[in-house]
Coordinates of C-alpha atoms in Angstrom, one line a residue:
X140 CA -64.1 58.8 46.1
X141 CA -62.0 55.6 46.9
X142 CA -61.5 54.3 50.4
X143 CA -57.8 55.0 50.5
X144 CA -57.1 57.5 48.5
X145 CA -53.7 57.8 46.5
X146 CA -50.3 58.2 48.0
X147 CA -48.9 60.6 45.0
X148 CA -50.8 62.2 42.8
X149 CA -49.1 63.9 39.6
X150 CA -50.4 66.5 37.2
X151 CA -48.7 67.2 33.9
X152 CA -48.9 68.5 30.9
X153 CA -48.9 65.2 29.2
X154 CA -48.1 61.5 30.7
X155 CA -47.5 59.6 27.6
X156 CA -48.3 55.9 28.8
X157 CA -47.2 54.5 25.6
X158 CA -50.2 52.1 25.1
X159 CA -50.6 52.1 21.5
X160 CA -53.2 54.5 20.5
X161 CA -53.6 56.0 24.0
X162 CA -53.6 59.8 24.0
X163 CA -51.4 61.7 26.9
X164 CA -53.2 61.5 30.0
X165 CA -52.9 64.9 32.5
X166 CA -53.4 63.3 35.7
X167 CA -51.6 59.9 37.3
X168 CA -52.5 58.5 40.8
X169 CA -50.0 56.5 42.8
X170 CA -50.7 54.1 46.1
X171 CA -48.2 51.7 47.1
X172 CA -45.8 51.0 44.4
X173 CA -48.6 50.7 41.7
X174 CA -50.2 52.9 39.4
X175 CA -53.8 52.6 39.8
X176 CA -55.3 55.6 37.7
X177 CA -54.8 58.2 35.1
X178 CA -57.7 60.8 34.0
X179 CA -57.0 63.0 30.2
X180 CA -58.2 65.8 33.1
X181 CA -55.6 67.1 35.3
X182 CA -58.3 67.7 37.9
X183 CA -59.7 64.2 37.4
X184 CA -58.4 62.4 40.0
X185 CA -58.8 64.9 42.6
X186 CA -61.2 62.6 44.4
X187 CA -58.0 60.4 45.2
X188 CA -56.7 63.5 47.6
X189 CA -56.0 62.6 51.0
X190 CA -54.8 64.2 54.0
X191 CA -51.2 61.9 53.1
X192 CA -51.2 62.7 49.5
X193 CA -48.3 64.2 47.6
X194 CA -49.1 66.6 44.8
X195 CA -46.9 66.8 42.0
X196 CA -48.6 69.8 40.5
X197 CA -46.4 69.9 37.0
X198 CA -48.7 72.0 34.5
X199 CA -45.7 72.3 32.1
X200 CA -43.8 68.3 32.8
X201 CA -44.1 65.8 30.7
X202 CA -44.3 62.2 32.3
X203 CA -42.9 59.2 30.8
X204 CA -41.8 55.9 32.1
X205 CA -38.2 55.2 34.1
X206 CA -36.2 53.6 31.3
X207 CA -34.4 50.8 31.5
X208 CA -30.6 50.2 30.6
X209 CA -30.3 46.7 29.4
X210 CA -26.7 46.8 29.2
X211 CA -24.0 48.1 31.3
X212 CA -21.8 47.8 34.2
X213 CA -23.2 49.3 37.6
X214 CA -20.7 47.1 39.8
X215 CA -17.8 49.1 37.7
X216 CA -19.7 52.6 38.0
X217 CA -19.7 51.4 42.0
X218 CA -15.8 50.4 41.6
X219 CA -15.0 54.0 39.8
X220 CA -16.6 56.2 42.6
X221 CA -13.9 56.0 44.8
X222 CA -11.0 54.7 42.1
X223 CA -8.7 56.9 40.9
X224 CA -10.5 59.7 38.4
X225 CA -8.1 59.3 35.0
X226 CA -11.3 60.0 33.2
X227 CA -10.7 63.6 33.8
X228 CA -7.1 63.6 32.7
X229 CA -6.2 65.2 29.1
X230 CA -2.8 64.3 28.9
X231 CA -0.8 61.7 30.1
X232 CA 1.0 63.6 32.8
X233 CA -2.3 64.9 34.0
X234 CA -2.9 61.1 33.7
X235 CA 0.1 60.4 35.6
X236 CA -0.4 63.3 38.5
X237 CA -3.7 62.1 39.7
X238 CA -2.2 58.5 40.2
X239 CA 0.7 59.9 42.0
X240 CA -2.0 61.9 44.1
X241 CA -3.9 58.9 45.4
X242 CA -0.3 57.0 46.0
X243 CA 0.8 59.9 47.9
X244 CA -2.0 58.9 50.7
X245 CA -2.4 54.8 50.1
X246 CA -0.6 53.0 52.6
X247 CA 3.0 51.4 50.3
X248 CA 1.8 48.0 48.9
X249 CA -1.6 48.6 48.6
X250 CA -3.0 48.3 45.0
X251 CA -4.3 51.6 42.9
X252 CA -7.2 51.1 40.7
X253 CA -8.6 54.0 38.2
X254 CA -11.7 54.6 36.6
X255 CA -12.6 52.9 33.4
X256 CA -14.9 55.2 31.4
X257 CA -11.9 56.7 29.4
X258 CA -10.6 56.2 26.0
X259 CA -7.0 57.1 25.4
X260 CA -7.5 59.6 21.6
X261 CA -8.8 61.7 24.7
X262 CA -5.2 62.0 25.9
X263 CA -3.2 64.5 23.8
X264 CA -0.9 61.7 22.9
X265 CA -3.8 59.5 21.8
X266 CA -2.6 56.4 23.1
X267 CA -2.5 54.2 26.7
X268 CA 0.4 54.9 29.3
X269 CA 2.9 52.3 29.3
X270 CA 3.6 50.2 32.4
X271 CA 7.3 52.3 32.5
X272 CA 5.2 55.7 32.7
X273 CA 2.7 54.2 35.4
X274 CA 6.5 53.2 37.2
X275 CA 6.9 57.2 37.4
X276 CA 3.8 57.7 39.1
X277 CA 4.6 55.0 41.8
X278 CA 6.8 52.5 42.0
X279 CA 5.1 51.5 45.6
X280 CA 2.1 50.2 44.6
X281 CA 0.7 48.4 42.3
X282 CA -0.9 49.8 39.7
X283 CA -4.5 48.4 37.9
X284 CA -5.6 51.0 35.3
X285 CA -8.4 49.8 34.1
X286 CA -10.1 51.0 30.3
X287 CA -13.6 49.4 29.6
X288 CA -13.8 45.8 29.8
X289 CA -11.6 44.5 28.0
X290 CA -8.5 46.8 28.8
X291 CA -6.3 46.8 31.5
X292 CA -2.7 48.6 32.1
X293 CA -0.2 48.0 34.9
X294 CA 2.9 48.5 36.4
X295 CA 6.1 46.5 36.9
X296 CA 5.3 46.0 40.4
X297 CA 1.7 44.7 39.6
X298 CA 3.5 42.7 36.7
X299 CA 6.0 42.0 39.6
X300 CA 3.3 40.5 41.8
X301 CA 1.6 38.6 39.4
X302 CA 4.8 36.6 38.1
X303 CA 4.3 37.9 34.7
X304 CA 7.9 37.8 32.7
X305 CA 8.5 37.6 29.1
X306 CA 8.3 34.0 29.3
X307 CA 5.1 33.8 30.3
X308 CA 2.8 32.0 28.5
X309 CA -0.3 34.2 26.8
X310 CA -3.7 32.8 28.0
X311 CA -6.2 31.1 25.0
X312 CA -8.3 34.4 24.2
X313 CA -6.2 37.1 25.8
X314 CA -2.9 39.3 25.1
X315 CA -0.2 39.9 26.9
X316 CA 1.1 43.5 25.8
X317 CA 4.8 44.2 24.1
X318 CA 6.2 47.5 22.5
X319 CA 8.3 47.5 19.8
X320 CA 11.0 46.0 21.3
X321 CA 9.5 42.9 22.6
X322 CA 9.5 43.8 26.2
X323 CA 6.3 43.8 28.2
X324 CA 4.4 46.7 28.4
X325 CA 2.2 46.4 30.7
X326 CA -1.1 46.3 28.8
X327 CA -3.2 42.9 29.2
X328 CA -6.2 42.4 27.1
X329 CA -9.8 40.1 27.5
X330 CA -8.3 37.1 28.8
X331 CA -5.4 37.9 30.1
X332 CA -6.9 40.2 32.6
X333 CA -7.4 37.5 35.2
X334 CA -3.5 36.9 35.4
X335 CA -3.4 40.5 37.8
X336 CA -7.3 41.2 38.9
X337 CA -7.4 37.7 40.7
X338 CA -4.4 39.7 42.9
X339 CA -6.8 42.8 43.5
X340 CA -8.0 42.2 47.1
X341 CA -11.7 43.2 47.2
X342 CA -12.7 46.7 48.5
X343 CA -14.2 47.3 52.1
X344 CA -18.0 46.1 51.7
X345 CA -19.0 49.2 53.4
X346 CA -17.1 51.4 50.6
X347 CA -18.6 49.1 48.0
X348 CA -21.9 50.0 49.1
X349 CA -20.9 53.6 49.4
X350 CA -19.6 53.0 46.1
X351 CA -23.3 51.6 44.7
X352 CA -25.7 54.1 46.4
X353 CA -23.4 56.6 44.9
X354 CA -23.3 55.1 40.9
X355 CA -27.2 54.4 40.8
X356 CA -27.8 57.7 42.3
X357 CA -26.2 59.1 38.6
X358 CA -27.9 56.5 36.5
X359 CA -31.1 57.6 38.3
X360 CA -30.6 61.5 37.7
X361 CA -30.4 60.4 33.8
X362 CA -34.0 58.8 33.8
X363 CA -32.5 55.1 34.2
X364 CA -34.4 53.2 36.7
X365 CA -33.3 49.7 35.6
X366 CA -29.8 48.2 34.8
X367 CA -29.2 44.9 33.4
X368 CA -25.3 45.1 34.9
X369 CA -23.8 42.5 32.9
X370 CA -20.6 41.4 34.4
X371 CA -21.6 40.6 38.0
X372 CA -19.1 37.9 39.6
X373 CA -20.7 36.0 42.7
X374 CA -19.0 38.5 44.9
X375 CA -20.3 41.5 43.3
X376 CA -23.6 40.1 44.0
X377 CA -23.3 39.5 47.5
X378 CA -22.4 43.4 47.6
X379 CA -25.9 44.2 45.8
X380 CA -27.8 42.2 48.1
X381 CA -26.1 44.4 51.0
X382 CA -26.7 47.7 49.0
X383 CA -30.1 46.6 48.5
X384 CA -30.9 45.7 52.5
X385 CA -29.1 49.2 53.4
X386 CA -31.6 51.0 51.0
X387 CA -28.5 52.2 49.0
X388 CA -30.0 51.1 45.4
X389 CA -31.7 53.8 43.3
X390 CA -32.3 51.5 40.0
X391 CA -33.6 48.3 39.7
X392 CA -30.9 45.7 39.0
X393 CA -30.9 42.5 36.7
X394 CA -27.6 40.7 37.1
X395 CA -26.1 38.8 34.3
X396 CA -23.3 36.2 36.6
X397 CA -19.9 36.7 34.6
X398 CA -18.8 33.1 32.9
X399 CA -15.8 35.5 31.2
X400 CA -12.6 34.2 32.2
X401 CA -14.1 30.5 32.4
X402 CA -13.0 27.8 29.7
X403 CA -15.5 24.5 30.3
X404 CA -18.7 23.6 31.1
X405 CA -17.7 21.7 34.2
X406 CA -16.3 25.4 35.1
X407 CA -19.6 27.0 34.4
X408 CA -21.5 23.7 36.4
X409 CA -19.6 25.6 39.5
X410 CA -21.0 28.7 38.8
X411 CA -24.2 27.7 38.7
X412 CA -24.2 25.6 41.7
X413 CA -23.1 29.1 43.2
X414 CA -26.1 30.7 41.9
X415 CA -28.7 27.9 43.2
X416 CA -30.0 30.5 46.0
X417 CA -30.9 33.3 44.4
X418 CA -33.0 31.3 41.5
X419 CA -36.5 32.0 43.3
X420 CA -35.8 35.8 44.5
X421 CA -39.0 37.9 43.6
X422 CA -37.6 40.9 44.8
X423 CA -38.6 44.2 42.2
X424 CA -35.1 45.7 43.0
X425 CA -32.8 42.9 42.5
X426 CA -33.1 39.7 40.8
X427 CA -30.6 37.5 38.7
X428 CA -31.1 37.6 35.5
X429 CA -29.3 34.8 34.2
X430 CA -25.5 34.0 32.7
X431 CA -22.6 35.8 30.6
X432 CA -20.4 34.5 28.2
X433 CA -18.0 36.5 25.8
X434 CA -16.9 34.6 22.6
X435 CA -14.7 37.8 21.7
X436 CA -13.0 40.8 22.1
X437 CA -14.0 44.2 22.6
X438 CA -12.8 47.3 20.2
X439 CA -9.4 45.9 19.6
X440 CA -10.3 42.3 18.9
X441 CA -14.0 42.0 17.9
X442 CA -13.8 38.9 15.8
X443 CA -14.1 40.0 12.2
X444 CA -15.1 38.3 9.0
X445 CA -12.6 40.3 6.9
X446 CA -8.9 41.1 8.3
X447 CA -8.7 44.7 10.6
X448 CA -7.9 48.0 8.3
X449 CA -4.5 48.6 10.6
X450 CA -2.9 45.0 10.6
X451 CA -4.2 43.0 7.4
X452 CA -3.0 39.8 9.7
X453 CA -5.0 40.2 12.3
X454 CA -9.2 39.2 12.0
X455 CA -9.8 39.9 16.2
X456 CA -9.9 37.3 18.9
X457 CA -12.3 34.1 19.7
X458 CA -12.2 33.8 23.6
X459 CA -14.0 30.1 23.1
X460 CA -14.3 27.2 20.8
X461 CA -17.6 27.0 19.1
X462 CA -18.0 23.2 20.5
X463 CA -16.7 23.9 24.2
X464 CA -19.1 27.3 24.2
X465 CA -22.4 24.5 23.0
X466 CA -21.9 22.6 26.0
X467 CA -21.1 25.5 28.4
X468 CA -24.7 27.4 27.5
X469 CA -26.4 23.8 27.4
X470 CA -25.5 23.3 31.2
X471 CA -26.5 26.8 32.1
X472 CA -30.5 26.1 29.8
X473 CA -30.3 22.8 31.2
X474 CA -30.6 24.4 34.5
X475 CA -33.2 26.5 33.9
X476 CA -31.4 29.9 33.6
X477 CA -31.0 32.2 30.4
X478 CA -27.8 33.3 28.5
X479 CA -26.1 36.6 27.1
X480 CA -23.1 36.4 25.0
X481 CA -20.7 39.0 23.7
X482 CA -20.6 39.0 19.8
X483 CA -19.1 42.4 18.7
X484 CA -17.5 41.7 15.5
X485 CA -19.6 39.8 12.6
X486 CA -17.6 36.7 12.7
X487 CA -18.2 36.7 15.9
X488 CA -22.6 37.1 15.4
X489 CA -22.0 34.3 12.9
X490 CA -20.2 32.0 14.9
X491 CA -22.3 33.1 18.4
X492 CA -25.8 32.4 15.6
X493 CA -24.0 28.5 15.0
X494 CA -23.7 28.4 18.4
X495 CA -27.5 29.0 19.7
X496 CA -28.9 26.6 16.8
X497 CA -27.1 24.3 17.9
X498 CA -28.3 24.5 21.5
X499 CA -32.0 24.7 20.6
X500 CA -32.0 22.0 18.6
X501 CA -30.4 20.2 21.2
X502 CA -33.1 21.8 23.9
X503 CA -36.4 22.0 22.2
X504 CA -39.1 23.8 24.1
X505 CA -36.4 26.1 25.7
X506 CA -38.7 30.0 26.5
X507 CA -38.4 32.5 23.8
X508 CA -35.2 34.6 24.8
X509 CA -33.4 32.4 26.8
X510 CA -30.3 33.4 24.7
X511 CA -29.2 36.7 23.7
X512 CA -27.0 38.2 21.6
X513 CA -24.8 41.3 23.3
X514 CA -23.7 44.0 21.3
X515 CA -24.4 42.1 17.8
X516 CA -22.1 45.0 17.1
X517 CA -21.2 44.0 13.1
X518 CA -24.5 42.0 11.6
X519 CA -25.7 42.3 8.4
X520 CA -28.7 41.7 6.5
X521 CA -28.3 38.0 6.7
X522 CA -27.6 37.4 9.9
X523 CA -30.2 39.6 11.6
X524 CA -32.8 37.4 9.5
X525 CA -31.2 34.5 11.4
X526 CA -31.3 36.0 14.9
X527 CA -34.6 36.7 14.1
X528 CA -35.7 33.0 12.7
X529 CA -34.0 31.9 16.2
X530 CA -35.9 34.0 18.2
X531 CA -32.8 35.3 19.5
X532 CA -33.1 39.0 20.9
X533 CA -30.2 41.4 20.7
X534 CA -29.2 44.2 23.0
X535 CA -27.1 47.3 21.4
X536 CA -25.1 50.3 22.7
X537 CA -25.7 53.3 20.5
X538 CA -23.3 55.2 23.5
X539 CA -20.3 53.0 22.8
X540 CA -20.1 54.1 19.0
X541 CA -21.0 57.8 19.8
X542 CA -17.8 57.4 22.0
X543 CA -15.6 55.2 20.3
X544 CA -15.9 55.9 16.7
X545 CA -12.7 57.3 16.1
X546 CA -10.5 54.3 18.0
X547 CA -12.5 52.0 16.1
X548 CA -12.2 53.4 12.7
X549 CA -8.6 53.2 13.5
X550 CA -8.7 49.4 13.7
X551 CA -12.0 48.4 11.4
X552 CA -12.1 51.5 8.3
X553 CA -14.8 54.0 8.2
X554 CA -17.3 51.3 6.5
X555 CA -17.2 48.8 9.3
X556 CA -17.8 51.4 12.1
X557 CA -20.9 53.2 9.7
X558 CA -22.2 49.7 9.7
X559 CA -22.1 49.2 13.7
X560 CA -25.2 48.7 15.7
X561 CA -27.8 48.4 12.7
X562 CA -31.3 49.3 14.7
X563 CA -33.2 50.2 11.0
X564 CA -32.2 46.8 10.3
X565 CA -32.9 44.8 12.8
X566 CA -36.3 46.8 13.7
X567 CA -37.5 46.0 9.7
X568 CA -36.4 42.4 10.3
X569 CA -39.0 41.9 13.0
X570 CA -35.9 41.8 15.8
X571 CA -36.3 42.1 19.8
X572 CA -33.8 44.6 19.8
X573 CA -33.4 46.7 23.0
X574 CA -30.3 49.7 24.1
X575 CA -28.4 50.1 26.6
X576 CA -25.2 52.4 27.1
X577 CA -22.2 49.5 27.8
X578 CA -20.5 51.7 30.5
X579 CA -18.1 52.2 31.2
X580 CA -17.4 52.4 27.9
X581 CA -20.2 54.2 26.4
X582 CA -21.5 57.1 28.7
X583 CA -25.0 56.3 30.2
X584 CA -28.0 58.4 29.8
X585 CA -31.7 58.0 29.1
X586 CA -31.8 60.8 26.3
X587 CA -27.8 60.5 25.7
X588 CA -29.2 57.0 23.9
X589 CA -32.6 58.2 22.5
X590 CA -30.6 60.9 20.6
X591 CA -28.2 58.8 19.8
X592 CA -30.1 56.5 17.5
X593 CA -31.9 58.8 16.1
X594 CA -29.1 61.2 14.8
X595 CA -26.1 58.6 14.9
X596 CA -23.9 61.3 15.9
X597 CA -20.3 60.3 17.2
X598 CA -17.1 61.6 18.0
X599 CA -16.6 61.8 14.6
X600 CA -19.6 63.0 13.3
X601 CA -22.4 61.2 12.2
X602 CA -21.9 57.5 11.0
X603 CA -24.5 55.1 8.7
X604 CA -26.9 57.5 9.0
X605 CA -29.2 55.2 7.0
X606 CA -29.5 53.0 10.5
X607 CA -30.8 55.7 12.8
X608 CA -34.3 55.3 14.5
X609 CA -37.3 57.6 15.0
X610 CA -38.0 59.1 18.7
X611 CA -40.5 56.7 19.2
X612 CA -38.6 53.5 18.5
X613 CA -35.9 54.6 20.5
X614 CA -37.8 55.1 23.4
X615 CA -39.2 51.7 23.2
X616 CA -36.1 50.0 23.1
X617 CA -35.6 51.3 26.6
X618 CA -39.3 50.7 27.8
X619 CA -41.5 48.3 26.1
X620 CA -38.9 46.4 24.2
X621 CA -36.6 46.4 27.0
X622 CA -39.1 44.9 29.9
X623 CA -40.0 42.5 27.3
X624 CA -36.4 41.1 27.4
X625 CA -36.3 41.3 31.1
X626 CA -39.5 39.3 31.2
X627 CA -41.4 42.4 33.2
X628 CA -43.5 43.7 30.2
X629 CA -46.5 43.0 32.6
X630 CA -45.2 45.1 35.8
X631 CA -43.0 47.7 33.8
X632 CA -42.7 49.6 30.5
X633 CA -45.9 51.0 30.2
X634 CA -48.0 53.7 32.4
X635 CA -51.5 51.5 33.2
X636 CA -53.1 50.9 36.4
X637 CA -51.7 47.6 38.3
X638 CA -48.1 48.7 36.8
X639 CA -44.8 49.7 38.9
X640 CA -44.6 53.5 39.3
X641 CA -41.4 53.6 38.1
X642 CA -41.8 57.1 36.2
X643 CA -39.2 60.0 34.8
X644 CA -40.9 63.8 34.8
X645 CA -39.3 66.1 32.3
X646 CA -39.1 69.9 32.6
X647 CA -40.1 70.0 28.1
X648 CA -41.4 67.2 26.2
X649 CA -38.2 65.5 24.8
X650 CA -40.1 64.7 21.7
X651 CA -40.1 68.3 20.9
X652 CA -36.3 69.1 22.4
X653 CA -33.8 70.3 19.8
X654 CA -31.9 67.4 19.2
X655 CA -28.7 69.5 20.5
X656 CA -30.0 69.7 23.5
X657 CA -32.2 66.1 23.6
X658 CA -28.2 64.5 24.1
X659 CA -28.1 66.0 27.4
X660 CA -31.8 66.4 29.1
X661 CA -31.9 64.6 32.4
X662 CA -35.3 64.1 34.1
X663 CA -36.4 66.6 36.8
X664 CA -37.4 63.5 38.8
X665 CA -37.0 60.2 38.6
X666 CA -39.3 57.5 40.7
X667 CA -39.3 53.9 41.4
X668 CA -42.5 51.7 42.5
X669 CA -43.7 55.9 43.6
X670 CA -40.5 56.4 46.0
X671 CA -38.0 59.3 44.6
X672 CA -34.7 58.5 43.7
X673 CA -34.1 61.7 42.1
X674 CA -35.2 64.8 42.3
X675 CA -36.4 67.5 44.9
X676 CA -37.2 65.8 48.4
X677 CA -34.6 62.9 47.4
X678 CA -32.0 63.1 48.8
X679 CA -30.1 64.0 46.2

C-alpha cells in the first residue's frame, strides 16, 4: 500500500511500454502527471486504490503511448476552423458557392480566407480557381484562398489592395501567377505570398483561441498528443500562450518561429531578439522549439536535380542563396537555438547538406540535432549517408504523399514520386528519422501515418513499395524517435515510472488491425500528463 495512492488507475489487455524487451504490462498507475507503476497483473496495483481513484477498467484495450506529430501546422488547423470550408467542395462552383455563402454575411471589405487542407485534382476540373472565378463569388471582399503552404489564390480586389499589376516585380523565390495570356491570375506561390497576407488583418484573439481548442481537440481524438507546428510567426505564439493560460490546448506544442519570408541574417538577428523571452520556458505544454527556414518550394517547385517531367525548363525554386542561408542558421546556433529547414526536392537536400557542413565546421561543439532537415522529401542513397555522417536528423510526412501523389507525378514522373520519403533507407543508414503528417497538406492521424509507411498506399495506389516500414518502426518514429528529436526522450515516448502520462487506449490492438481499417482507427481515449483530452468524461 503507498501513502497516496494513484490518481488513475488503468487495466488493459496489454500496455505495450515500448522498452525494448519489456512484455505488455496489464495494469498502469497514474498520480500527478507521472506514471509511477505498471504490474504484468491487471489486479496488481490494486493496492494503489483510493477513495479519489479513477478506474479505467479496459479488459479488451490496448494502451500505448500519445504520439507525437513532429511536423505540421496547428496555427493553420486553428486558422481553418472558422475559415471558409472549400475542403468539402467537389467542384469549382461548389467551390465558388460556399465563398459566396460566407460573403453573403461578412461585413463588404472585410477579407475571406478558406481552409487549406485541399488539393485541386479533388475538384472535377482538377485544377485551382482563377482570381476571375473567385471575382464571381465576390467582388466585395477580398479573397485569400489558401492551399497548403506554399499556395495561395486571390481575387482582383485582394490583388487590388495589395498593388499587384502586371508590372510588378516577382519577389527572389516566389511567383507571381499568369494564364496563358500573360494576365495575372491570381495565384502567388512560396515567396510571393507575403505581397497579400501581410494585408490579412489578424483574427479576433478570442476566435483564435476558439480556433486552437477546437484544432487540437481533432489531433487529440487521432492519438496525437504532441505537435511540432512548424510555421509559428511571433504573433501566432502570443495566441498559443493565451490558448495555453485559457486551458484551451489538448496537445503539447513545440514551435518552430517561421524565418520563411526573411532574406538576411540581420533579418533573422530581429527575430531572434523577438524570441529572447521565451528561451527558458519549462512549460510541458508549450515550449519553443527553435527556428524555420525554407530553401525551396513545395509540390510545384521542390528544387530538383534533374529538370520537372511537365516543363523540361524548369528544375523548381531556391528561396535562398546557399551563402546568405550559412550566415542566417549561424546567427540563430550562435544564439543558442536549433534549426529546421525545408529541403523537399533532392537538389534541395544537397544544397541544404552543403549548407549544415558548412555551419558545423564553422561552430564546433554545436548539440547533436541542432539542425534538421524537413521533409528530405527526394534523398538518395548518398545523401542520407551524409545526413547521417552530419548527425543531421530528418523529419518525413508519409500523409503528404498518400495525398499528393497524383499532383506530384504530374510535375516529377512516376519515378521521382515512388522515390519520396525513403524511411527503409534512411532507417538502414543509421538515420534519426521521425513522421509527422505536414497538414494541412497531408491529413493528420496517429494510425493514418503508421499505416502509411508501412503499406505506402496513396491516392494512386501504392508507390516505392520497397521503402515502407514495419509496424514497429513506424510507431517509433512517432514515440521514441520523435521525443528524441524534441529532446524529451527522458519525460516522454516510453511507458516507465517517472515518465509523462501522456497515453492513447485503443478499442483492438492496432498491431493486429486489418491494414484497411489500421488507416482510420482513432484512440478511444487519449491523455496528457493523466488529464483526458479525448474521450468519455472529456469534454468532447
Amino acid at each position: 500500500m503507498t501513502d497516496h495512492g494513484a490518481d488513475l488507475l488503468i487495466r488493459a489487455a496489454a500496455v505495450h511500454t515500448l522498452v525494448p524487451g519489456q512484455d505488455p504490462q496489464r495494469a498502469l498507475a497514474v498520480r500527478g502527471d507521472r506514471i509511477v507503476a505498471l504490474s504484468s497483473d491487471p489486479k496488481g496495483l490494486d493496492a494503489w486504490v483510493t477513495a479519489r481513484t479513477r478506474i479505467l477498467d479496459l479488459p479488451r484495450a490496448t494502451v500505448l503511448p500519445a504520439f507525437d506529430d513532429t511536423h505540421t501546422h496547428l496555427i493553420f488547423a486553428g486558422h481553418s476552423a472558422h475559415d471558409v470550408p472549400v475542403h468539402r467542395a467537389r467542384t469549382i462552383p461548389e467551390f465558388l458557392e460556399l465563398i459566396r455563402e460566407r460573403a453573403a454575411t461578412t461585413p463588404e471589405g472585410q477579407w475571406i480566407r478558406t481552409t487549406a487542407n485541399w488539393q485541386e485534382l479533388n475538384l472535377a476540373e482538377r485544377r485551382l480557381p482563377t482570381a476571375a472565378e473567385l471575382d464571381q463569388a465576390t467582388e466585395r471582399h477580398p479573397v485569400l484562398v489558401k492551399r497548403g503552404g506554399h499556395n495561395d489564390v486571390v481575387n482582383s480586389c485582394a490583388l487590388r489592395l495589395a498593388g499587384i499589376t502586371e508590372d510588378t516585380p516577382v519577389p527572389a523565390g516566389g511567383v507571381i501567377g499568369r494564364d496563358a495570356d500573360g494576365r495575372l491570375n491570381g495565384r502567388l506561390i512560396d515567396n510571393a505570398l507575403g505581397l497579400v497576407e501581410r494585408l490579412v488583418p489578424a483574427q479576433d484573439r478570442a476566435r483564435r483561441v476558439d480556433g486552437l481548442r477546437l484544432a487540437s481537440g481533432q489531433y487529440a481524438a487521432t492519438g496525437i498528443g504532441t505537435v511540432r507546428d512548424c510555421a509559428v510567426s511571433l504573433d501566432d505564439y502570443a495566441v498559443l500562450l493565451d490558448a495555453r493560460d485559457a486551458g484551451a490546448l489538448s496537445t503539447r506544442v513545440r514551435a518552430l518561429i517561421s524565418a520563411i519570408g526573411l532574406s538576411s541574417a540581420a533579418e533573422v538577428d530581429d527575430l531572434l531578439d523577438a524570441m529572447e523571452d521565451w528561451r527558458h520556458s519549462a512549460d510541458p505544454w508549450l515550449g519553443t522549439w527553435g527556428v524555420k527556414f525554407g530553401l525551396d518550394g513545395g509540390l510545384e517547385a521542390g528544387a530538383t536535380e534533374e529538370p520537372y517531367a511537365c516543363d523540361h525548363t524548369f528544375s523548381g525554386t531556391l528561396t535562398w542563396e546557399p551563402d546568405a542561408l550559412v550566415e542566417a542558421v549561424e546567427a540563430v546556433v550562435r544564439r543558442g537555438w536549433r534549426v529546421g529547414t525545408h529541403a523537399y526536392g533532392d537538389r534541395a537536400v544537397r544544397i541544404l547538406l552543403d549548407v549544415y557542413e558548412r555551419v558545423l565546421r564553422n561552430n564546433p561543439g554545436l548539440p547533436g540535432g541542432t539542425l534538421v532537415m524537413e521533409h528530405g522529401g527526394l534523398a538518395g542513397p548518398e545523401q542520407r549517408a551524409r545526413a547521417v555522417a552530419l548527425g543531421v536528423p530528418v523529419t518525413i510526412q508519409q500523409p503528404l504523399l498518400h495525398d499528393t501523389a497524383e499532383v506530384e507525378r504530374e510535375f516529377w514522373g512516376p519515378e521521382r514520386v515512388a522515390a519520396l520519403f525513403p524511411a527503409r533507407g534512411w532507417l538502414d543508414q543509421g538515420a534519426l528519422v521521425t513522421a509527422g503528417s505536414d497538414y494541412p497538406v497531408g491529413q493528420f492521424g496517429a494510425m493514418r501515418s503508421v499505416w502509411g509507411m508501412t503499406t505506402r498506399q496513396t491516392v494512386i495506389g501504392v508507390q516505392g513499395p520497397q521503402h515502407s516500414i514495419t509496424y514497429d518502426e513506424a510507431i517509433a518514429l512517432h514515440t521514441t524517435h520523435a521525443t528524441r528529436l524534441l529532446g524529451e526522450d527522458h519525460l516522454r515516448g516510453t511507458l516507465t515510472p517517472g515518465r509523462l502520462a501522456d497515453l492513447t487506449l485503443w478499442d483492438q490492438d492496432p498491431a493486429r488491425c486489418p491494414s484497411d481499417a489500421l488507416r482510420d482507427l482513432d484512440p478511444t481515449h487519449t491523455l496528457l500528463g493523466g488529464r483526458l483530452v479525448h474521450g468519455a468524461g472529456s469534454g468532447d
